[in-house]
Coordinates of C-alpha atoms in Angstrom, one line a residue:
M21 CA 68.6 57.7 103.2
N22 CA 71.7 59.0 102.7
Y23 CA 71.5 60.8 99.3
N24 CA 75.2 62.2 99.2
R25 CA 76.3 58.1 99.9
L26 CA 74.4 57.0 97.3
V27 CA 75.7 59.0 94.7
S28 CA 78.9 59.1 95.2
G29 CA 78.8 55.2 96.1
G30 CA 77.1 55.2 92.7
G31 CA 79.3 56.7 90.8
R32 CA 82.4 54.2 92.0
L33 CA 80.5 50.7 91.0
I34 CA 79.7 52.3 87.6
R35 CA 83.5 53.5 86.6
R36 CA 84.2 50.1 87.9
L37 CA 81.8 48.8 85.5
C38 CA 81.8 50.6 82.4
T39 CA 84.5 50.5 80.2
A40 CA 84.3 54.1 79.6
A41 CA 85.3 56.4 82.8
T42 CA 82.3 58.6 83.3
E43 CA 82.7 61.5 85.9
T44 CA 80.0 62.3 88.1
E45 CA 78.3 65.3 89.5
R46 CA 78.8 66.0 93.3
P47 CA 76.2 68.4 95.1
V48 CA 78.4 71.8 95.4
K49 CA 78.3 73.0 99.2
K50 CA 76.8 76.4 99.4
P51 CA 78.6 78.9 101.4
N52 CA 77.6 79.6 104.8
L53 CA 75.9 83.0 105.5
Y54 CA 79.3 84.7 106.9
Q55 CA 80.8 83.1 103.1
R56 CA 78.6 85.4 101.6
L57 CA 78.6 88.2 103.1
A58 CA 81.8 88.7 102.6
S59 CA 81.3 88.4 98.7
L60 CA 78.6 91.1 98.5
D61 CA 81.1 93.1 96.2
K62 CA 81.4 90.0 93.8
T63 CA 78.0 89.1 93.8
G64 CA 76.7 92.7 93.6
L65 CA 73.5 91.6 96.3
S66 CA 73.5 94.1 99.3
V67 CA 72.8 92.7 103.3
S68 CA 69.2 92.5 103.2
Q69 CA 69.0 90.7 99.9
T70 CA 72.1 88.1 101.0
L71 CA 70.4 88.0 104.4
K72 CA 66.4 87.5 102.6
Q73 CA 67.8 85.1 99.8
Y74 CA 69.5 82.8 103.0
I75 CA 66.2 82.5 104.7
M76 CA 63.9 81.7 101.8
E77 CA 66.6 78.8 101.5
G78 CA 64.8 77.3 104.8
K79 CA 68.0 78.8 107.3
V80 CA 67.6 80.0 110.4
I81 CA 69.8 83.3 111.2
G82 CA 69.9 83.9 115.2
R83 CA 71.5 86.9 116.8
S84 CA 75.0 84.9 117.8
E85 CA 75.2 84.0 113.8
L86 CA 75.0 87.4 112.9
D87 CA 77.1 89.1 116.1
G88 CA 79.8 86.7 114.6
C89 CA 79.3 88.0 111.2
V90 CA 79.4 91.5 112.4
K91 CA 82.4 90.6 114.2
E92 CA 84.5 89.8 111.4
L93 CA 83.2 92.1 108.2
R94 CA 84.7 94.5 111.6
K95 CA 87.7 92.6 111.5
Y96 CA 88.6 93.1 107.9
R97 CA 87.1 96.9 108.0
R98 CA 84.0 95.4 106.2
F99 CA 82.0 98.5 107.9
Q100 CA 79.3 99.6 105.7
H101 CA 78.3 95.9 105.2
A102 CA 78.5 95.0 109.3
L103 CA 76.4 98.2 109.5
E104 CA 74.1 97.1 107.5
I105 CA 73.6 93.9 108.7
M106 CA 73.0 95.6 112.2
E107 CA 70.6 97.8 111.0
W108 CA 68.7 94.9 109.5
M109 CA 68.5 93.5 113.0
E110 CA 66.6 96.3 113.7
M111 CA 64.5 96.1 111.2
K112 CA 63.6 92.7 112.3
K113 CA 63.4 93.7 116.0
I114 CA 65.7 91.6 116.7
D115 CA 66.9 92.6 120.1
F116 CA 70.3 94.5 120.8
D117 CA 72.0 93.5 124.0
L118 CA 74.3 95.7 125.6
N119 CA 77.6 95.4 123.7
N120 CA 75.4 95.2 120.3
Y121 CA 74.4 98.8 121.2
A122 CA 78.5 99.9 121.3
V123 CA 78.8 98.0 118.2
H124 CA 76.6 99.5 116.3
L125 CA 77.4 103.4 117.3
D126 CA 80.6 102.5 116.3
L127 CA 79.6 101.1 112.8
V128 CA 77.6 104.6 112.5
S129 CA 80.8 106.6 113.3
K130 CA 82.3 105.1 111.1
T131 CA 80.2 105.0 108.2
K132 CA 79.0 108.1 108.7
G133 CA 80.6 110.3 110.8
V134 CA 81.4 112.0 114.8
D135 CA 77.4 113.7 114.5
A136 CA 76.0 111.0 113.3
A137 CA 77.2 108.7 115.9
E138 CA 76.6 111.7 118.7
N139 CA 72.7 111.2 117.3
T140 CA 72.7 107.6 117.3
F141 CA 73.9 108.0 121.2
N142 CA 71.5 110.6 122.3
S143 CA 68.3 108.5 120.3
L144 CA 69.4 105.1 122.9
P145 CA 66.9 104.2 125.2
L146 CA 67.9 105.2 128.8
N147 CA 69.3 101.4 129.6
A148 CA 71.7 101.8 126.4
K149 CA 73.8 104.8 128.0
N150 CA 75.7 103.0 129.6
K151 CA 80.0 102.5 130.5
Y152 CA 79.8 100.3 126.9
T153 CA 77.9 103.6 124.9
Y154 CA 79.9 105.6 126.6
G155 CA 83.4 104.6 125.9
A156 CA 82.4 103.8 122.6
L157 CA 81.9 107.6 122.3
L158 CA 84.7 108.5 123.3
N159 CA 86.4 106.4 121.0
C160 CA 85.0 108.0 118.3
Y161 CA 86.1 111.8 119.6
C162 CA 89.8 110.2 120.4
K163 CA 89.8 108.3 117.0
E164 CA 88.9 111.8 115.4
L165 CA 91.1 114.3 117.6
M166 CA 88.4 115.8 119.2
T167 CA 90.4 116.4 122.5
D168 CA 87.8 119.1 124.0
K169 CA 84.5 116.7 123.4
A170 CA 86.6 113.6 124.5
L171 CA 88.0 114.8 127.8
A172 CA 84.1 116.5 128.3
L173 CA 83.2 112.8 127.9
F174 CA 85.6 111.4 130.3
D175 CA 84.5 113.7 133.1
K176 CA 81.4 113.0 132.5
M177 CA 81.7 108.8 132.6
D178 CA 83.8 109.7 135.9
E179 CA 81.3 111.0 137.6
L180 CA 78.7 108.4 136.6
G181 CA 81.9 105.5 137.4
Y182 CA 82.0 104.4 134.2
I183 CA 85.6 104.7 133.8
T184 CA 87.6 101.7 132.6
G185 CA 91.2 100.6 131.5
L186 CA 89.5 101.4 127.8
A187 CA 88.8 104.3 128.3
F188 CA 92.4 105.8 129.9
N189 CA 93.9 103.6 127.4
N190 CA 91.6 105.7 124.4
L191 CA 93.2 109.3 126.5
M192 CA 96.6 108.1 125.7
S193 CA 96.4 107.2 121.7
L194 CA 94.3 110.6 121.8
Y195 CA 97.5 112.1 123.0
M196 CA 100.1 109.3 121.1
R197 CA 98.3 111.0 118.2
L198 CA 98.1 115.0 119.2
G199 CA 102.8 113.9 119.5
Q200 CA 101.8 114.3 123.1
P201 CA 104.0 111.0 124.4
L202 CA 104.2 113.0 128.2
R203 CA 100.7 112.9 128.8
V204 CA 101.0 109.0 128.7
P205 CA 102.8 108.0 132.3
Q206 CA 100.7 110.9 133.6
L207 CA 97.6 108.7 132.6
V208 CA 99.4 105.3 134.0
H209 CA 99.8 106.8 137.6
D210 CA 96.2 107.9 137.9
M211 CA 95.1 104.7 136.6
K212 CA 97.4 103.2 139.0
Q213 CA 96.1 105.3 141.9
R214 CA 92.7 104.1 140.7
N215 CA 93.2 100.9 140.7
I216 CA 92.4 100.1 137.6
P217 CA 93.9 97.0 136.4
M218 CA 96.0 97.3 133.6
H219 CA 95.3 96.3 129.8
A220 CA 98.7 94.9 128.2
F221 CA 97.8 97.6 125.3
T222 CA 98.4 99.7 128.0
Y223 CA 101.8 98.4 128.6
Y224 CA 102.1 98.8 124.8
I225 CA 101.0 102.2 124.5
W226 CA 103.6 103.4 127.7
M227 CA 106.0 101.8 125.7
N228 CA 105.6 103.5 122.6
S229 CA 105.3 107.0 124.5
C230 CA 108.8 106.0 125.8
A231 CA 109.9 104.9 122.1
S232 CA 108.9 108.4 121.0
L233 CA 111.1 110.5 123.7
N234 CA 114.2 108.4 122.0
D235 CA 114.1 106.7 125.7
L236 CA 114.8 102.6 125.0
D237 CA 115.3 102.8 128.7
G238 CA 112.3 103.8 129.8
V239 CA 110.8 101.4 127.1
E240 CA 113.2 98.1 128.8
R241 CA 111.7 99.4 132.4
I242 CA 108.6 98.9 131.7
Y243 CA 108.7 95.6 129.7
E244 CA 110.2 94.3 133.5
Q245 CA 107.6 95.9 135.2
M246 CA 105.5 94.3 133.1
R247 CA 107.0 91.2 133.3
N248 CA 107.4 91.2 137.3
E249 CA 103.5 92.4 138.0
D250 CA 101.5 91.4 135.1
G251 CA 103.2 88.4 133.2
D252 CA 100.4 86.5 132.7
K253 CA 99.4 89.5 130.4
I254 CA 102.8 88.5 127.8
D255 CA 102.0 87.3 124.5
W256 CA 103.2 86.9 120.7
K257 CA 101.7 90.9 120.8
T258 CA 104.2 91.9 123.4
Y259 CA 107.1 90.8 121.6
S260 CA 105.8 92.2 118.4
N261 CA 105.5 95.4 119.7
L262 CA 109.6 95.1 121.4
A263 CA 110.8 94.4 118.1
A264 CA 108.6 97.1 116.3
I265 CA 110.4 99.5 118.4
Y266 CA 113.8 98.4 118.1
V267 CA 113.5 97.6 114.7
K268 CA 112.7 101.2 114.2
A269 CA 115.4 102.2 116.8
K270 CA 117.8 100.5 114.0
Q271 CA 118.6 98.0 116.7
F272 CA 118.0 94.8 115.0
D273 CA 120.3 92.3 117.0
K274 CA 117.3 93.6 120.5
A275 CA 114.5 93.0 117.7
E276 CA 115.6 89.4 116.1
L277 CA 115.5 88.5 120.3
M278 CA 111.7 89.3 120.7
L279 CA 111.3 87.8 117.2
K280 CA 112.5 84.6 118.3
K281 CA 110.9 84.8 121.9
L282 CA 107.5 85.8 119.3
E283 CA 108.1 83.2 117.5
E284 CA 107.9 80.5 120.4
E285 CA 104.6 82.0 121.6
V286 CA 102.8 81.7 117.9
K287 CA 100.4 79.0 118.0
P288 CA 99.6 77.7 114.3
R289 CA 96.3 79.7 113.7
Q290 CA 97.7 82.7 114.6
R291 CA 97.6 84.5 111.4
D292 CA 98.1 88.2 112.4
A293 CA 101.2 86.6 114.3
Y294 CA 102.8 85.6 111.5
H295 CA 102.0 88.7 109.6
Y296 CA 104.3 90.9 112.0
L297 CA 106.9 88.3 112.0
L298 CA 107.0 88.7 108.4
S299 CA 106.7 92.5 108.2
L300 CA 109.3 92.8 111.3
Y301 CA 111.9 90.7 109.7
A302 CA 111.9 92.6 106.5
G303 CA 112.4 95.7 108.8
T304 CA 115.3 93.8 110.2
G305 CA 116.6 92.9 106.5
N306 CA 116.6 89.6 107.1
L307 CA 115.4 87.9 103.9
E308 CA 116.2 84.5 105.0
K309 CA 113.2 84.5 107.9
V310 CA 111.1 85.9 105.8
Y311 CA 110.7 83.0 103.5
K312 CA 111.2 80.7 106.5
V313 CA 107.9 82.0 108.5
W314 CA 106.0 81.9 105.0
N315 CA 106.6 78.2 104.4
S316 CA 105.5 78.4 107.8
L317 CA 102.7 79.9 107.5
K318 CA 101.4 78.7 104.3
S319 CA 102.1 74.7 106.3
V320 CA 99.3 75.7 109.3
S321 CA 97.0 77.7 108.1
P322 CA 95.2 78.7 105.3
V323 CA 96.7 81.7 103.0
T324 CA 94.7 84.4 102.6
N325 CA 94.9 87.6 99.8
W326 CA 95.9 89.9 103.3
S327 CA 98.8 86.8 103.8
Y328 CA 100.1 87.3 100.7
L329 CA 99.7 91.3 101.0
V330 CA 101.9 91.2 104.2
M331 CA 104.3 89.1 102.2
L332 CA 104.7 90.9 98.7
S333 CA 105.4 94.6 101.2
A334 CA 107.8 92.4 102.6
L335 CA 109.6 91.3 99.4
L336 CA 109.6 94.7 98.0
R337 CA 110.7 96.4 101.4
L338 CA 113.5 94.1 101.3
D339 CA 113.7 94.5 96.9
D340 CA 113.2 90.7 96.2
M341 CA 112.1 91.4 92.8
E342 CA 111.8 87.7 91.6
G343 CA 110.6 87.2 94.9
I344 CA 107.6 89.5 94.3
I345 CA 107.3 88.1 91.4
K346 CA 107.2 84.7 92.1
C347 CA 105.0 85.6 95.0
F348 CA 102.6 87.5 93.2
K349 CA 101.7 85.2 90.4
E350 CA 101.0 82.3 92.8
W351 CA 98.7 84.7 94.5
E352 CA 96.9 85.1 90.8
S353 CA 96.7 81.7 89.8
R354 CA 95.5 80.8 93.4
C355 CA 93.0 83.7 94.8
V356 CA 89.6 83.4 94.8
H357 CA 89.1 87.2 95.0
Y358 CA 91.4 89.4 93.0
D359 CA 92.5 92.2 95.2
V360 CA 93.6 95.0 93.8
R361 CA 96.0 95.9 96.5
L362 CA 98.3 93.1 95.5
V363 CA 98.7 94.4 92.0
G364 CA 99.3 97.2 93.8
V365 CA 102.3 96.6 95.4
A366 CA 103.2 94.0 92.0
I367 CA 103.2 97.4 89.8
R368 CA 105.3 99.9 92.3
A369 CA 108.0 97.2 92.6
Y370 CA 107.8 97.2 88.4
L371 CA 107.9 100.5 88.3
T372 CA 110.9 101.4 90.9
Q373 CA 112.9 98.5 88.7
N374 CA 111.8 100.5 85.4
M375 CA 110.1 97.0 84.0
D376 CA 107.4 99.9 82.5
E377 CA 105.9 97.0 80.4
E378 CA 105.5 94.2 82.8
A379 CA 103.6 96.8 85.3
A380 CA 101.3 98.2 82.2
S381 CA 100.8 94.2 81.7
V382 CA 99.6 93.4 85.1
F383 CA 97.5 96.4 85.3
E384 CA 95.6 95.3 82.3
E385 CA 95.2 92.0 83.5
A386 CA 93.4 93.4 87.1
M387 CA 91.0 95.7 84.9
K388 CA 89.7 92.4 83.2
R389 CA 89.3 90.8 86.5
S390 CA 88.2 93.6 88.9
K391 CA 86.2 96.1 88.8
G392 CA 88.4 98.7 91.1
P393 CA 89.0 101.1 92.5
F394 CA 92.3 101.7 90.7
F395 CA 92.5 105.4 91.7
K396 CA 95.8 104.4 94.2
I397 CA 97.3 102.7 91.4
R398 CA 96.8 105.5 88.7
E399 CA 98.7 107.5 91.2
M400 CA 101.1 105.6 90.7
F401 CA 101.6 105.3 87.0
M402 CA 101.0 109.4 87.5
M403 CA 103.9 109.7 89.7
I404 CA 106.6 108.0 87.9
F405 CA 105.3 109.4 84.8
L406 CA 105.7 113.2 85.9
E407 CA 109.2 112.0 87.4
R408 CA 110.3 111.3 83.7
R409 CA 108.4 114.1 82.4
Q410 CA 106.1 112.1 80.7
L411 CA 103.2 114.7 81.1
D412 CA 101.1 112.7 78.6
G413 CA 101.2 109.5 80.2
A414 CA 100.6 111.0 83.6
V415 CA 97.9 113.4 82.1
S416 CA 96.1 109.9 80.5
H417 CA 96.2 108.3 83.4
L418 CA 94.2 111.6 85.1
E419 CA 91.6 111.4 82.7
A420 CA 91.3 107.8 83.1
A421 CA 90.7 108.1 86.8
L422 CA 88.5 111.1 86.7
S423 CA 86.2 109.3 84.2
E424 CA 85.8 106.8 86.6
V425 CA 84.5 108.5 89.7
R426 CA 81.5 107.8 91.5
D427 CA 79.7 110.3 93.8
G428 CA 82.7 112.3 94.3
K429 CA 84.6 109.4 96.4
W430 CA 87.9 110.7 94.9
R431 CA 90.2 113.2 93.9
P432 CA 94.0 113.1 93.6
S433 CA 96.5 113.4 96.2
P434 CA 97.7 116.1 97.2
Q435 CA 101.1 114.2 96.2
V436 CA 99.5 113.7 92.8
V437 CA 98.8 117.7 93.1
S438 CA 102.1 119.1 94.2
A439 CA 104.0 116.4 91.0
F440 CA 101.8 117.9 88.5
L441 CA 101.7 122.2 89.5
K442 CA 105.8 121.2 90.2
Y443 CA 106.3 119.8 86.6
Y444 CA 104.2 122.5 85.1
E445 CA 106.7 125.3 86.9
E446 CA 109.3 123.9 85.8
E447 CA 108.6 122.6 82.0
T448 CA 106.5 125.3 81.0
D449 CA 104.7 128.5 80.4
L450 CA 101.6 127.2 81.7
D451 CA 99.8 128.1 85.0
G452 CA 99.9 125.1 86.4
V453 CA 96.4 125.1 88.5
D454 CA 94.7 126.0 85.7
E455 CA 95.6 123.4 83.2
L456 CA 94.6 121.2 85.7
C457 CA 91.1 122.8 86.1
K458 CA 90.5 122.3 82.3
I459 CA 91.3 119.1 82.9
F460 CA 88.9 118.2 86.0
K461 CA 86.3 120.9 84.1
I462 CA 86.3 118.1 81.3
H463 CA 85.6 115.1 83.5
N464 CA 82.2 117.4 85.0
F465 CA 84.5 117.0 88.5
D466 CA 84.7 120.0 91.4
D467 CA 87.7 122.0 91.0
S468 CA 86.6 124.5 93.7
W469 CA 89.3 122.7 95.8
L470 CA 92.4 123.1 93.9
K471 CA 93.2 126.5 94.6
N472 CA 93.0 126.2 98.5
L473 CA 95.3 123.0 98.3
H474 CA 97.7 124.9 95.9
Y475 CA 97.9 127.6 98.8
C476 CA 98.6 124.9 101.1
I477 CA 101.2 123.3 99.4
R478 CA 102.6 126.9 98.2
V479 CA 102.9 127.6 101.9
I480 CA 104.6 124.0 103.2
Y481 CA 107.1 124.7 99.8

């Protein structure tokens, strides 16, 4: 017998027969495993506690489901929780496949650092030291700009026959981040000599290397080559990349031409594509198109916190204060998870318009609805108070931030420290470093780094 149908059907019968309407309770559908893991900050549970609870409810957890959760958590940069899932899998002796080892290595690097990633790699069983794990370690080195280690590992991978297009992409990205775009065409040439297929991402990096040298003709030649030789790899990301290049070069007509092509390619559920459209149309200054894309997104796909964050950021870029207020209030009334990043955008908008009371009101509400962290928001207040020569307000937020620090996970940014020191130098006869050290010591906050930072700031300025 279907109990759910019996309850709902009985409810309809009662409502028809009784003179006073009665409200029936319907069973609440419990969230699936990913939804629970994505809500750990809200539930206060750990990954292992959540998985245990799920199993105690009679659910069976397979590796494919856990892999899917790890993939989604990585997508939203929840690396620590993703790692804890994989550590739970190890504890429960759930066998890793070859790709799992590479993902695990990447997560160790992102959460514990390169040294821990190297130790993890060295402890792998022989069969797990393959092109995937070597590639993951190479990615770690490239992300941390460890050029010598990256090149040495690349050579080792070459000896083992593990070189792939992805390995070349990592080196290209490394050189771009090091400000050496001329190295990219050399690597593209090497790929072609080896008959390694070009990824779409390879073309994007190659285009960006030309763009960084102000060679837009080169960008367009690469695009034409991609169309002729790898046309099947062109998708909305291609047009997004080109549009971003044109926006940066202030060639807005060409940018909007690419954005129109992007709109033709986008599928209803490709939320990321809509996010790029919002940001890039904001870059061209086209407020009308921003709203058109936003309304299209809301009509075809669930709108997430990230969607609202992208939209608010676009409106902030276009100084549409009325739109920011409306969008923020709409999000506040609908959100399931109160995301302080959106609060930060709203507060920044209010502060830039000298709407201090509104900014303070939004912050007060945020502190009621979220546990934070609020460090970046407090830094906004510090900067604006110092610009207005209101030291007491800035110090108040600094002291509040110091009192909220746990496990040394925050320290004032160089920009904030520089702003405080500038104020003390210009407005008082006091030594700024000494004054900040006094504040830090009152809150038992390590100030040993401050003098070194002060020296670096003096060298820069």
